[in-house]
CSV table of C-alpha atoms in Angstrom, one decimal:
chain,number,residue,atom,x,y,z
Y,1,MET,CA,-8.0,-24.8,3.3
Y,2,ILE,CA,-4.9,-23.7,5.5
Y,3,GLN,CA,-5.0,-25.5,9.1
Y,4,THR,CA,-3.1,-23.3,11.8
Y,5,ASP,CA,-3.2,-23.5,15.9
Y,6,ARG,CA,-3.6,-20.5,16.5
Y,7,ALA,CA,-6.7,-19.1,14.3
Y,8,SER,CA,-9.8,-20.0,12.6
Y,9,THR,CA,-10.6,-19.8,9.1
Y,10,LEU,CA,-13.4,-17.5,10.0
Y,11,ARG,CA,-10.6,-15.4,11.8
Y,12,ILE,CA,-8.6,-15.5,8.7
Y,13,GLY,CA,-11.3,-14.1,6.3
Y,14,ALA,CA,-12.6,-11.2,8.4
Y,15,TRP,CA,-8.6,-10.4,8.5
Y,16,ALA,CA,-8.7,-10.3,4.9
Y,17,SER,CA,-11.8,-8.3,4.8
Y,18,TRP,CA,-10.1,-5.0,5.8
Y,19,ASP,CA,-7.5,-5.8,2.7
Y,20,TRP,CA,-10.7,-5.9,0.1
Y,21,GLY,CA,-12.4,-3.4,1.5
Y,22,ALA,CA,-9.3,-0.9,1.2
Y,23,ALA,CA,-9.6,-1.3,-2.4
Y,24,ALA,CA,-12.3,1.6,-2.1
Y,25,PHE,CA,-9.4,3.7,-1.3
Y,26,ASN,CA,-6.1,2.0,-2.6
Y,27,SER,CA,-8.0,1.7,-6.9
Y,28,VAL,CA,-11.1,3.7,-6.4
Y,29,VAL,CA,-9.8,7.4,-4.7
Y,30,THR,CA,-5.9,7.8,-5.2
Y,31,THR,CA,-5.7,5.6,-8.6
Y,32,PHE,CA,-7.9,5.1,-11.0
Y,33,VAL,CA,-11.3,7.6,-10.2
Y,34,PHE,CA,-11.4,10.6,-7.6
Y,35,VAL,CA,-7.9,11.8,-7.9
Y,36,PRO,CA,-7.4,11.9,-11.7
Y,37,TRP,CA,-11.4,12.6,-12.2
Y,38,LEU,CA,-10.1,15.9,-9.4
Y,39,THR,CA,-7.1,17.0,-10.9
Y,40,SER,CA,-8.2,17.4,-14.7
Y,41,GLY,CA,-8.3,20.6,-15.8
Y,42,GLU,CA,-11.4,19.0,-18.1
Y,43,ALA,CA,-13.8,18.4,-15.1
Y,44,PHE,CA,-12.0,21.7,-12.6
Y,45,ALA,CA,-11.5,24.7,-15.2
Y,46,VAL,CA,-13.7,27.8,-16.3
Y,47,ALA,CA,-16.6,26.4,-18.9
Y,48,GLY,CA,-15.3,27.0,-22.2
Y,49,ALA,CA,-11.6,27.4,-21.3
Y,50,SER,CA,-9.2,26.8,-24.0
Y,51,ASP,CA,-6.8,24.1,-24.5
Y,52,GLN,CA,-4.0,25.8,-22.9
Y,53,VAL,CA,-6.0,26.7,-20.2
Y,54,ILE,CA,-7.3,23.3,-19.4
Y,55,GLU,CA,-3.6,22.2,-19.7
Y,56,ARG,CA,-2.1,24.6,-17.2
Y,57,THR,CA,-5.1,23.7,-14.6
Y,58,THR,CA,-4.0,19.9,-15.0
Y,59,ALA,CA,-0.7,20.9,-14.4
Y,60,LEU,CA,-1.5,23.1,-11.2
Y,61,HIS,CA,-4.2,21.1,-9.4
Y,62,SER,CA,-1.4,17.5,-9.8
Y,63,GLN,CA,1.0,20.1,-8.6
Y,64,TRP,CA,-1.4,20.8,-5.1
Y,65,LEU,CA,-1.9,17.0,-5.3
Y,66,GLY,CA,2.1,16.4,-4.8
Y,67,TRP,CA,2.0,19.1,-1.9
Y,68,ALA,CA,-1.1,17.5,0.0
Y,69,GLY,CA,0.3,14.0,-1.0
Y,70,ALA,CA,4.2,15.4,0.7
Y,71,ALA,CA,2.4,16.8,3.8
Y,72,ALA,CA,0.1,14.1,4.6
Y,73,GLY,CA,3.7,12.0,4.3
Y,74,LEU,CA,5.2,14.0,6.8
Y,75,VAL,CA,2.5,13.4,9.7
Y,76,VAL,CA,2.4,9.5,8.9
Y,77,ALA,CA,5.8,9.5,9.6
Y,78,CYS,CA,6.3,11.6,12.5
Y,79,THR,CA,2.8,9.7,14.1
Y,80,ALA,CA,2.9,6.1,13.1
Y,81,PRO,CA,5.5,5.2,15.1
Y,82,VAL,CA,4.3,6.8,18.4
Y,83,LEU,CA,0.8,5.6,17.9
Y,84,GLY,CA,2.3,1.9,17.4
Y,85,THR,CA,4.0,2.2,20.3
Y,86,PHE,CA,1.3,3.5,22.8
Y,87,ALA,CA,-0.9,0.2,20.8
Y,88,ASP,CA,1.8,-2.5,21.8
Y,89,ALA,CA,2.5,-1.1,25.0
Y,90,ALA,CA,-1.0,-1.4,26.4
Y,91,GLY,CA,-1.1,-4.8,23.6
Y,92,ARG,CA,-3.9,-3.2,21.8
Y,93,ARG,CA,-4.2,-2.6,18.2
Y,94,ARG,CA,-8.1,-2.9,17.3
Y,95,PRO,CA,-8.7,0.5,19.0
Y,96,LEU,CA,-6.2,2.2,17.1
Y,97,LEU,CA,-7.8,0.5,13.4
Y,98,ALA,CA,-11.2,1.5,14.4
Y,99,VAL,CA,-10.5,5.1,14.8
Y,100,CYS,CA,-8.4,4.7,11.6
Y,101,SER,CA,-11.2,2.9,9.3
Y,102,ALA,CA,-13.7,5.4,10.5
Y,103,VAL,CA,-11.5,8.2,9.3
Y,104,VAL,CA,-10.8,6.8,6.0
Y,105,GLY,CA,-14.7,5.4,5.7
Y,106,ALA,CA,-15.8,9.2,6.5
Y,107,SER,CA,-13.2,11.2,4.3
Y,108,ILE,CA,-14.8,8.8,1.3
Y,109,LEU,CA,-18.5,9.5,2.0
Y,110,ALA,CA,-17.8,13.3,2.1
Y,111,MET,CA,-15.9,13.3,-1.4
Y,112,TRP,CA,-20.0,13.6,-2.2
Y,113,PHE,CA,-19.7,17.3,-1.5
Y,114,VAL,CA,-16.6,17.9,-4.1
Y,115,ARG,CA,-18.0,18.8,-7.3
Y,116,PRO,CA,-17.3,21.8,-9.9
Y,117,VAL,CA,-19.1,25.0,-9.1
Y,118,GLU,CA,-18.5,27.7,-10.9
Y,119,GLY,CA,-17.1,30.7,-9.4
Y,120,ARG,CA,-15.6,28.3,-6.5
Y,121,LEU,CA,-12.9,26.1,-8.4
Y,122,SER,CA,-10.3,26.5,-6.6
Y,123,GLN,CA,-11.9,25.6,-3.1
Y,124,MET,CA,-13.5,22.1,-4.3
Y,125,VAL,CA,-10.0,21.0,-5.7
Y,126,VAL,CA,-8.5,21.7,-2.2
Y,127,LEU,CA,-11.2,19.9,-0.4
Y,128,GLY,CA,-11.0,17.1,-2.5
Y,129,LEU,CA,-7.2,17.0,-2.1
Y,130,VAL,CA,-8.0,17.5,2.2
Y,131,LEU,CA,-9.8,14.7,2.0
Y,132,VAL,CA,-7.8,12.2,-0.6
Y,133,ALA,CA,-4.4,13.9,2.4
Y,134,VAL,CA,-6.8,13.0,5.6
Y,135,GLY,CA,-7.6,9.6,4.8
Y,136,THR,CA,-4.1,9.0,3.6
Y,137,VAL,CA,-2.9,9.9,7.0
Y,138,ALA,CA,-5.5,7.7,8.3
Y,139,PHE,CA,-5.2,4.7,5.9
Y,140,GLU,CA,-1.7,4.5,6.3
Y,141,ILE,CA,-1.8,4.6,10.1
Y,142,GLY,CA,-4.5,2.1,10.2
Y,143,SER,CA,-2.9,-0.3,7.8
Y,144,ALA,CA,0.2,-0.7,10.5
Y,145,ALA,CA,-2.2,-1.0,13.2
Y,146,TYR,CA,-3.9,-4.1,10.8
Y,147,ASN,CA,-0.5,-5.5,9.5
Y,148,ALA,CA,0.2,-6.4,13.2
Y,149,LEU,CA,-3.4,-8.0,13.8
Y,150,LEU,CA,-1.6,-10.8,11.4
Y,151,LEU,CA,0.8,-12.2,14.5
Y,152,THR,CA,-2.7,-12.8,16.4
Y,153,ILE,CA,-4.1,-15.1,13.9
Y,154,THR,CA,-1.3,-17.3,12.6
Y,155,THR,CA,2.0,-18.5,13.5
Y,156,PRO,CA,5.3,-18.4,11.4
Y,157,ARG,CA,4.8,-21.3,9.4
Y,158,THR,CA,1.7,-19.5,7.5
Y,159,PHE,CA,2.9,-15.8,8.2
Y,160,GLY,CA,3.4,-15.6,3.4
Y,161,ARG,CA,0.0,-17.3,3.0
Y,162,ILE,CA,-1.9,-15.3,5.2
Y,163,SER,CA,-0.3,-12.3,4.2
Y,164,GLY,CA,-0.9,-13.0,0.5
Y,165,ILE,CA,-4.6,-14.0,0.7
Y,166,GLY,CA,-5.0,-10.3,2.2
Y,167,TRP,CA,-3.1,-9.0,-0.5
Y,168,GLY,CA,-5.2,-11.2,-3.1
Y,169,ALA,CA,-8.4,-9.7,-1.3
Y,170,GLY,CA,-7.5,-6.5,-1.7
Y,171,TYR,CA,-6.9,-7.1,-5.4
Y,172,VAL,CA,-9.8,-9.2,-6.1
Y,173,GLY,CA,-11.5,-6.7,-4.1
Y,174,GLY,CA,-10.6,-3.7,-6.4
Y,175,ILE,CA,-12.0,-6.1,-9.1
Y,176,VAL,CA,-15.3,-6.5,-8.3
Y,177,LEU,CA,-15.2,-2.7,-6.8
Y,178,LEU,CA,-14.1,-1.0,-10.2
Y,179,VAL,CA,-16.4,-3.1,-12.3
Y,180,GLY,CA,-19.3,-2.7,-10.0
Y,181,LEU,CA,-19.0,1.3,-10.8
Y,182,PHE,CA,-17.7,0.9,-14.5
Y,183,VAL,CA,-21.5,-1.0,-15.3
Y,184,ALA,CA,-23.6,1.4,-12.9
Y,185,PHE,CA,-21.9,5.1,-13.5
Y,186,LEU,CA,-18.3,5.5,-15.0
Y,187,SER,CA,-19.0,3.6,-18.5
Y,188,GLY,CA,-19.9,5.7,-21.7
Y,189,GLU,CA,-19.5,9.8,-20.7
Y,190,PRO,CA,-19.9,10.3,-16.8
Y,191,GLN,CA,-21.9,13.0,-15.3
Y,192,VAL,CA,-20.8,14.4,-11.9
Y,193,ALA,CA,-22.9,13.4,-10.4
Y,194,ASP,CA,-21.9,9.9,-11.7
Y,195,PHE,CA,-19.0,10.3,-9.8
Y,196,ARG,CA,-20.4,11.4,-6.5
Y,197,TRP,CA,-22.5,8.7,-6.5
Y,198,ALA,CA,-19.2,6.1,-7.0
Y,199,PHE,CA,-17.6,8.2,-4.4
Y,200,VAL,CA,-20.8,7.4,-2.0
Y,201,VAL,CA,-20.6,3.7,-3.0
Y,202,SER,CA,-17.2,3.5,-2.2
Y,203,GLY,CA,-17.2,4.6,1.4
Y,204,ALA,CA,-19.6,2.7,2.0
Y,205,TRP,CA,-17.8,0.0,0.8
Y,206,PHE,CA,-15.1,0.6,2.9
Y,207,VAL,CA,-17.0,0.9,5.8
Y,208,VAL,CA,-18.8,-2.6,5.4
Y,209,PHE,CA,-15.8,-4.8,5.0
Y,210,ALA,CA,-13.5,-2.6,8.2
Y,211,LEU,CA,-16.3,-4.2,10.5
Y,212,PRO,CA,-15.3,-7.7,10.7
Y,213,VAL,CA,-11.5,-7.3,11.8
Y,214,LEU,CA,-13.0,-5.6,14.3
Y,215,LEU,CA,-15.2,-7.9,15.9
Y,216,LEU,CA,-13.5,-10.9,15.0
Y,217,VAL,CA,-10.2,-10.7,14.9
Y,218,PRO,CA,-8.2,-11.1,18.5
Y,219,ASP,CA,-6.7,-8.3,20.0
Y,220,ARG,CA,-3.8,-9.7,21.8
Y,221,GLY,CA,-1.1,-12.1,21.2
Y,222,ALA,CA,-1.4,-15.9,22.4
Y,223,PRO,CA,-0.5,-16.3,25.6
Y,224,GLY,CA,3.3,-16.3,27.0
Y,225,GLU,CA,4.5,-13.5,24.1
Y,226,ARG,CA,6.3,-11.0,25.7
Y,227,GLN,CA,5.5,-8.2,25.9
Y,228,PRO,CA,7.4,-5.0,25.3
Y,229,ALA,CA,9.7,-3.2,27.9
Y,230,VAL,CA,6.8,-0.5,28.5
Y,231,ALA,CA,4.1,-3.4,29.2
Y,232,GLY,CA,1.7,-3.1,32.2
Y,233,ARG,CA,1.5,0.9,32.2
Y,234,VAL,CA,0.2,3.0,30.0
Y,235,VAL,CA,2.0,5.7,27.9
Y,236,SER,CA,0.8,9.1,29.5
Y,237,ARG,CA,2.8,11.4,27.3
Y,238,VAL,CA,3.6,12.5,23.7
Y,239,ALA,CA,7.6,13.1,25.0
Y,240,ASP,CA,8.0,9.3,26.6
Y,241,ALA,CA,6.7,7.6,23.0
Y,242,TYR,CA,8.6,9.6,21.2
Y,243,ARG,CA,12.0,8.7,23.2
Y,244,THR,CA,11.0,5.0,22.9
Y,245,VAL,CA,10.7,5.5,19.2
Y,246,VAL,CA,14.0,7.0,19.2
Y,247,ARG,CA,15.8,4.1,22.3
Y,248,ASP,CA,14.3,1.1,19.9
Y,249,LEU,CA,15.9,3.0,16.6
Y,250,VAL,CA,19.1,3.3,18.4
Y,251,ARG,CA,18.5,-0.6,19.8
Y,252,LEU,CA,17.9,-1.7,16.0
Y,253,TRP,CA,20.7,-0.5,14.3
Y,254,ARG,CA,23.0,-1.6,17.3
Y,255,THR,CA,21.4,-5.0,17.7
Y,256,ASP,CA,19.7,-6.2,14.5
Y,257,ARG,CA,21.2,-4.0,11.2
Y,258,ALA,CA,19.2,-6.3,9.3
Y,259,THR,CA,15.8,-5.2,10.1
Y,260,CYS,CA,17.3,-1.9,9.4
Y,261,LYS,CA,18.9,-2.8,6.2
Y,262,PHE,CA,15.5,-4.4,5.3
Y,263,LEU,CA,13.4,-1.3,6.2
Y,264,VAL,CA,15.5,1.0,4.3
Y,265,ALA,CA,15.4,-1.6,1.0
Y,266,SER,CA,11.9,-2.0,1.3
Y,267,ALA,CA,11.2,1.6,1.3
Y,268,VAL,CA,13.0,2.2,-2.1
Y,269,PHE,CA,11.6,-1.0,-4.1
Y,270,ARG,CA,8.3,0.0,-2.7
Y,271,ASP,CA,8.0,3.2,-3.8
Y,272,GLY,CA,9.0,1.9,-7.1
Y,273,LEU,CA,6.0,-0.2,-7.1
Y,274,THR,CA,4.4,3.1,-5.9
Y,275,GLY,CA,5.7,4.6,-9.3
Y,276,VAL,CA,4.0,1.2,-11.5
Y,277,PHE,CA,0.7,1.3,-10.5
Y,278,VAL,CA,0.4,5.2,-10.1
Y,279,TYR,CA,2.2,6.4,-13.3
Y,280,GLY,CA,0.5,3.2,-15.1
Y,281,ALA,CA,-2.6,4.3,-16.3
Y,282,VAL,CA,-0.9,7.6,-17.4
Y,283,LEU,CA,1.3,5.7,-19.6
Y,284,ALA,CA,-1.4,3.8,-21.2
Y,285,LYS,CA,-3.7,6.6,-22.0
Y,286,GLY,CA,-0.3,9.1,-22.9
Y,287,SER,CA,1.8,6.8,-24.6
Y,288,PHE,CA,0.7,4.0,-25.6
Y,289,GLY,CA,-2.7,5.4,-26.9
Y,290,PHE,CA,-5.4,3.9,-24.4
Y,291,THR,CA,-8.7,5.6,-24.2
Y,292,THR,CA,-10.2,6.1,-20.5
Y,293,GLN,CA,-12.3,3.0,-20.8
Y,294,GLN,CA,-9.7,0.7,-22.3
Y,295,VAL,CA,-7.7,2.1,-19.3
Y,296,MET,CA,-10.2,0.9,-16.9
Y,297,VAL,CA,-10.6,-2.5,-18.8
Y,298,PHE,CA,-6.9,-2.7,-17.9
Y,299,ALA,CA,-7.0,-2.0,-14.8
Y,300,ILE,CA,-9.5,-5.0,-13.9
Y,301,ALA,CA,-7.5,-7.0,-15.8
Y,302,ALA,CA,-4.0,-6.0,-13.8
Y,303,ASN,CA,-6.1,-6.2,-10.7
Y,304,LEU,CA,-7.1,-9.5,-11.6
Y,305,VAL,CA,-4.0,-11.2,-12.6
Y,306,ALA,CA,-1.8,-9.4,-9.4
Y,307,GLY,CA,-4.3,-11.3,-6.9
Y,308,VAL,CA,-4.5,-14.5,-8.1
Y,309,ALA,CA,-0.1,-14.1,-8.6
Y,310,THR,CA,-0.5,-13.1,-4.8
Y,311,VAL,CA,-1.9,-15.6,-3.3
Y,312,ALA,CA,-0.1,-18.5,-5.5
Y,313,ALA,CA,3.2,-16.5,-4.2
Y,314,GLY,CA,2.1,-16.8,-0.3
Y,315,TRP,CA,2.7,-20.7,-1.1
Y,316,LEU,CA,6.1,-20.5,-2.3
Y,317,ASP,CA,6.9,-17.5,0.6
Y,318,ASP,CA,6.2,-20.2,3.2
Y,319,ARG,CA,8.2,-22.8,0.8
Y,320,PHE,CA,11.3,-20.8,-0.1
Y,321,GLY,CA,10.8,-17.8,2.6
Y,322,PRO,CA,10.3,-14.4,1.2
Y,323,ARG,CA,13.7,-13.1,0.8
Y,324,ARG,CA,13.6,-15.3,-2.5
Y,325,VAL,CA,10.2,-14.1,-3.7
Y,326,ILE,CA,11.1,-10.3,-3.0
Y,327,THR,CA,14.1,-11.1,-4.8
Y,328,TRP,CA,13.0,-12.4,-8.2
Y,329,ALA,CA,9.8,-10.9,-8.0
Y,330,LEU,CA,11.9,-7.5,-8.1
Y,331,VAL,CA,14.0,-9.3,-11.1
Y,332,VAL,CA,11.8,-9.7,-13.4
Y,333,LEU,CA,9.8,-6.5,-12.6
Y,334,ILE,CA,12.9,-5.1,-13.3
Y,335,GLY,CA,13.4,-7.1,-17.0
Y,336,ALA,CA,9.2,-6.2,-17.7
Y,337,GLY,CA,10.2,-2.1,-17.2
Y,338,THR,CA,12.7,-2.2,-19.7
Y,339,ALA,CA,11.2,-4.2,-21.8
Y,340,LEU,CA,8.2,-2.1,-21.9
Y,341,PHE,CA,10.8,1.2,-22.8
Y,342,VAL,CA,12.4,-0.9,-25.1
Y,343,LEU,CA,8.9,-2.3,-26.9
Y,344,ARG,CA,7.0,1.0,-26.9
Y,345,GLY,CA,6.8,1.5,-30.4
Y,346,LEU,CA,4.7,-2.0,-30.6
Y,347,GLY,CA,2.1,0.0,-28.9
Y,348,ALA,CA,-1.0,-1.0,-27.4
Y,349,PRO,CA,0.2,-4.8,-27.2
Y,350,ALA,CA,3.6,-4.0,-25.7
Y,351,PHE,CA,1.5,-2.3,-23.0
Y,352,TRP,CA,-0.6,-5.1,-22.4
Y,353,VAL,CA,1.9,-8.3,-22.0
Y,354,CYS,CA,4.6,-6.1,-19.9
Y,355,GLY,CA,2.0,-4.2,-17.7
Y,356,LEU,CA,0.2,-7.6,-16.6
Y,357,LEU,CA,3.7,-9.0,-16.9
Y,358,LEU,CA,4.4,-5.6,-13.9
Y,359,SER,CA,0.5,-6.3,-12.0
Y,360,VAL,CA,1.9,-9.6,-11.5
Y,361,CYS,CA,5.2,-9.2,-9.3
Y,362,VAL,CA,3.6,-6.4,-7.7
Y,363,GLY,CA,1.4,-8.0,-5.3
Y,364,PRO,CA,4.3,-10.9,-4.0
Y,365,VAL,CA,6.7,-8.2,-3.4
Y,366,GLN,CA,4.4,-6.4,-0.8
Y,367,ALA,CA,2.9,-9.2,0.4
Y,368,SER,CA,6.1,-11.2,1.1
Y,369,SER,CA,7.5,-7.7,2.1
Y,370,ARG,CA,5.2,-7.6,4.8
Y,371,ALA,CA,5.8,-11.4,5.9
Y,372,MET,CA,9.1,-11.0,6.3
Y,373,LEU,CA,9.3,-7.5,8.3
Y,374,ALA,CA,6.3,-9.8,10.5
Y,375,ARG,CA,9.2,-12.5,10.7
Y,376,LEU,CA,12.1,-9.9,11.8
Y,377,SER,CA,10.0,-7.9,14.3
Y,378,GLU,CA,10.5,-9.1,18.0
Y,379,ARG,CA,7.6,-10.4,19.8
Y,380,GLY,CA,5.7,-7.6,21.3
Y,381,HIS,CA,7.2,-5.1,19.3
Y,382,GLU,CA,4.6,-5.5,16.2
Y,383,THR,CA,2.9,-2.8,15.5
Y,384,GLN,CA,5.6,-0.5,16.3
Y,385,MET,CA,8.1,-1.9,13.8
Y,386,PHE,CA,4.8,-2.0,11.5
Y,387,GLY,CA,4.7,1.8,12.0
Y,388,LEU,CA,8.1,2.5,11.0
Y,389,TYR,CA,7.4,0.3,7.9
Y,390,ALA,CA,5.1,3.2,6.7
Y,391,THR,CA,7.4,5.8,8.0
Y,392,THR,CA,10.3,4.7,5.9
Y,393,GLY,CA,7.7,4.0,3.1
Y,394,LYS,CA,6.7,7.2,3.4
Y,395,ALA,CA,9.9,8.3,4.0
Y,396,GLY,CA,11.0,7.4,0.6
Y,397,MET,CA,7.6,8.7,-1.2
Y,398,TRP,CA,9.2,11.2,-4.0
Y,399,MET,CA,12.1,8.2,-5.2
Y,400,ALA,CA,9.8,7.4,-7.8
Y,401,ALA,CA,8.2,10.9,-8.8
Y,402,VAL,CA,11.7,12.5,-9.0
Y,403,ALA,CA,13.5,9.6,-10.8
Y,404,TRP,CA,10.1,9.9,-13.4
Y,405,SER,CA,10.3,13.6,-14.0
Y,406,VAL,CA,14.1,13.6,-14.2
Y,407,ALA,CA,14.1,10.5,-16.9
Y,408,ILE,CA,10.8,12.9,-18.5
Y,409,ALA,CA,13.5,15.6,-19.1
Y,410,LEU,CA,15.9,14.3,-20.3
Y,411,GLY,CA,14.4,12.0,-23.0
Y,412,GLY,CA,12.1,14.6,-24.2
Y,413,ALA,CA,9.3,12.2,-24.1
Y,414,GLN,CA,6.8,10.7,-21.9
Y,415,TYR,CA,7.8,6.9,-22.2
Y,416,TRP,CA,11.3,7.5,-21.2
Y,417,GLY,CA,9.6,8.2,-17.4
Y,418,ILE,CA,9.6,4.2,-17.4
Y,419,LEU,CA,13.3,4.0,-17.3
Y,420,GLY,CA,13.1,7.0,-13.9
Y,421,ILE,CA,10.8,4.1,-12.4
Y,422,VAL,CA,13.3,0.8,-13.1
Y,423,ALA,CA,16.2,2.7,-11.9
Y,424,VAL,CA,14.2,2.8,-8.3
Y,425,LEU,CA,13.5,-0.7,-8.1
Y,426,LEU,CA,17.3,-1.5,-9.5
Y,427,VAL,CA,18.4,0.6,-6.7
Y,428,GLY,CA,16.2,-1.5,-4.2
Y,429,LEU,CA,16.7,-4.8,-5.5
Y,430,ALA,CA,20.8,-3.7,-4.9
Y,431,LEU,CA,20.2,-2.5,-1.3
Y,432,PHE,CA,18.2,-5.5,-0.2
Y,433,VAL,CA,20.1,-8.3,-1.8
Y,434,PRO,CA,22.6,-8.4,1.4
Y,435,VAL,CA,19.9,-8.2,4.0
Y,436,ARG,CA,20.1,-11.5,5.5
Y,437,PHE,CA,18.0,-13.2,8.7
Y,438,PRO,CA,20.0,-12.9,12.1
Y,439,GLN,CA,21.4,-16.3,13.1
Y,440,GLY,CA,19.0,-18.1,15.3
Y,441,ARG,CA,15.9,-17.0,13.2
Y,442,GLY,CA,15.4,-20.8,11.9
Y,443,VAL,CA,15.2,-21.4,8.1
Y,444,GLU,CA,14.3,-17.8,6.5
Y,445,GLY,CA,13.2,-16.2,10.1
Y,446,ARG,CA,11.3,-19.2,10.5
Y,447,TRP,CA,10.7,-19.8,14.2
Y,448,ASP,CA,8.5,-23.1,14.2
Y,449,LEU,CA,11.2,-25.0,12.4
Y,450,THR,CA,13.6,-23.4,15.3
Y,451,LEU,CA,11.4,-24.9,17.4
Y,452,ALA,CA,11.3,-27.5,15.6
Y,453,GLU,CA,15.0,-28.1,15.5
Y,454,THR,CA,15.4,-27.8,19.2
Y,455,THR,CA,12.4,-29.8,20.6
Y,456,GLY,CA,13.7,-32.1,18.1
């Protein structure tokens, strides 16, 4: 059992519950169920359409999906740091998280109304994409406030373990939800009603598991925590908030280059991680001969190994530091991706081995990145820093998609896209290697070790 001097096991569990519930949006909506179903020409095309029409419809709806994602990313880039500034100024993160969680839950539940209706197919697809975009904006902004609450339930000594537990809960929650939906609704040949009920269950799942963090996790930092310069007054105008963001960015560049470099590097390699999941199911079915049912089975297995690996990596994070965990995980990701390309001729067995190895490393990179930013952030500016974390991530969300498409165009086959994702991860690793913790931050950014050395 993890022992901390600032948080009980109950609060840690309540905090991780939000990650558990987030599987409804990450796994069901954006990765394995809703978006693939929505963009499928087989579901949203005129009845009896030819294969060529279905193919064109799928391509068109996929383009719309890209534009919806770009619009959502732009909104997040413009609003996340500003809302973070408001939250930090007031010392309140839960109200922002509550509003965002409500919007995400409502967006998922509203997907019940998205269905193929003759004569209104395009309108239904647009409605679905709007719900995805709105949910994405709320989810990303809410994640900034949620991540910042990590600072209120733990100490620097256990940042990695608690962050890893959160990510692990997300993966395990994904397994439980996907298995439940598969057994109840999506096995065999699911009908439109089966998909719609799956979305209702997923929306309820998110709402229920978002409640514990809002009810049980403290909103403010520990007594004596240094507040930001704007503490004690409410920022009343949006212009004031933007000026604060710009001032903090300039200050970061001048006084804390390490944080700036980390934000840039993480934006690149996190987009590569996104590419692994976004295009993984596409590759499995299009280049390695998987059926839809096999893709679902692989998704469950991938979430399982990722969840276990993420929790285990949290202990390595606290023992050796997030920098080493991120570096070695990226090296393995690049090697596994390259191996998958080289061994493509072996078919499904190669995908199972390399794909699961990729899944093992994705979670640790995500969790350790969150822990590393928590260690780099100045006290009282945590939500703002996580807002910038979300902003830089969204600003770079186009890289994996472009690299994927260019690689396929140059190679002439879908599986060449693997090299595009590998290239993004490689660039991210190259940018990350020079990042170092500033002097005075202790061992790998652990403030508690600095304090121990000073008082010892």
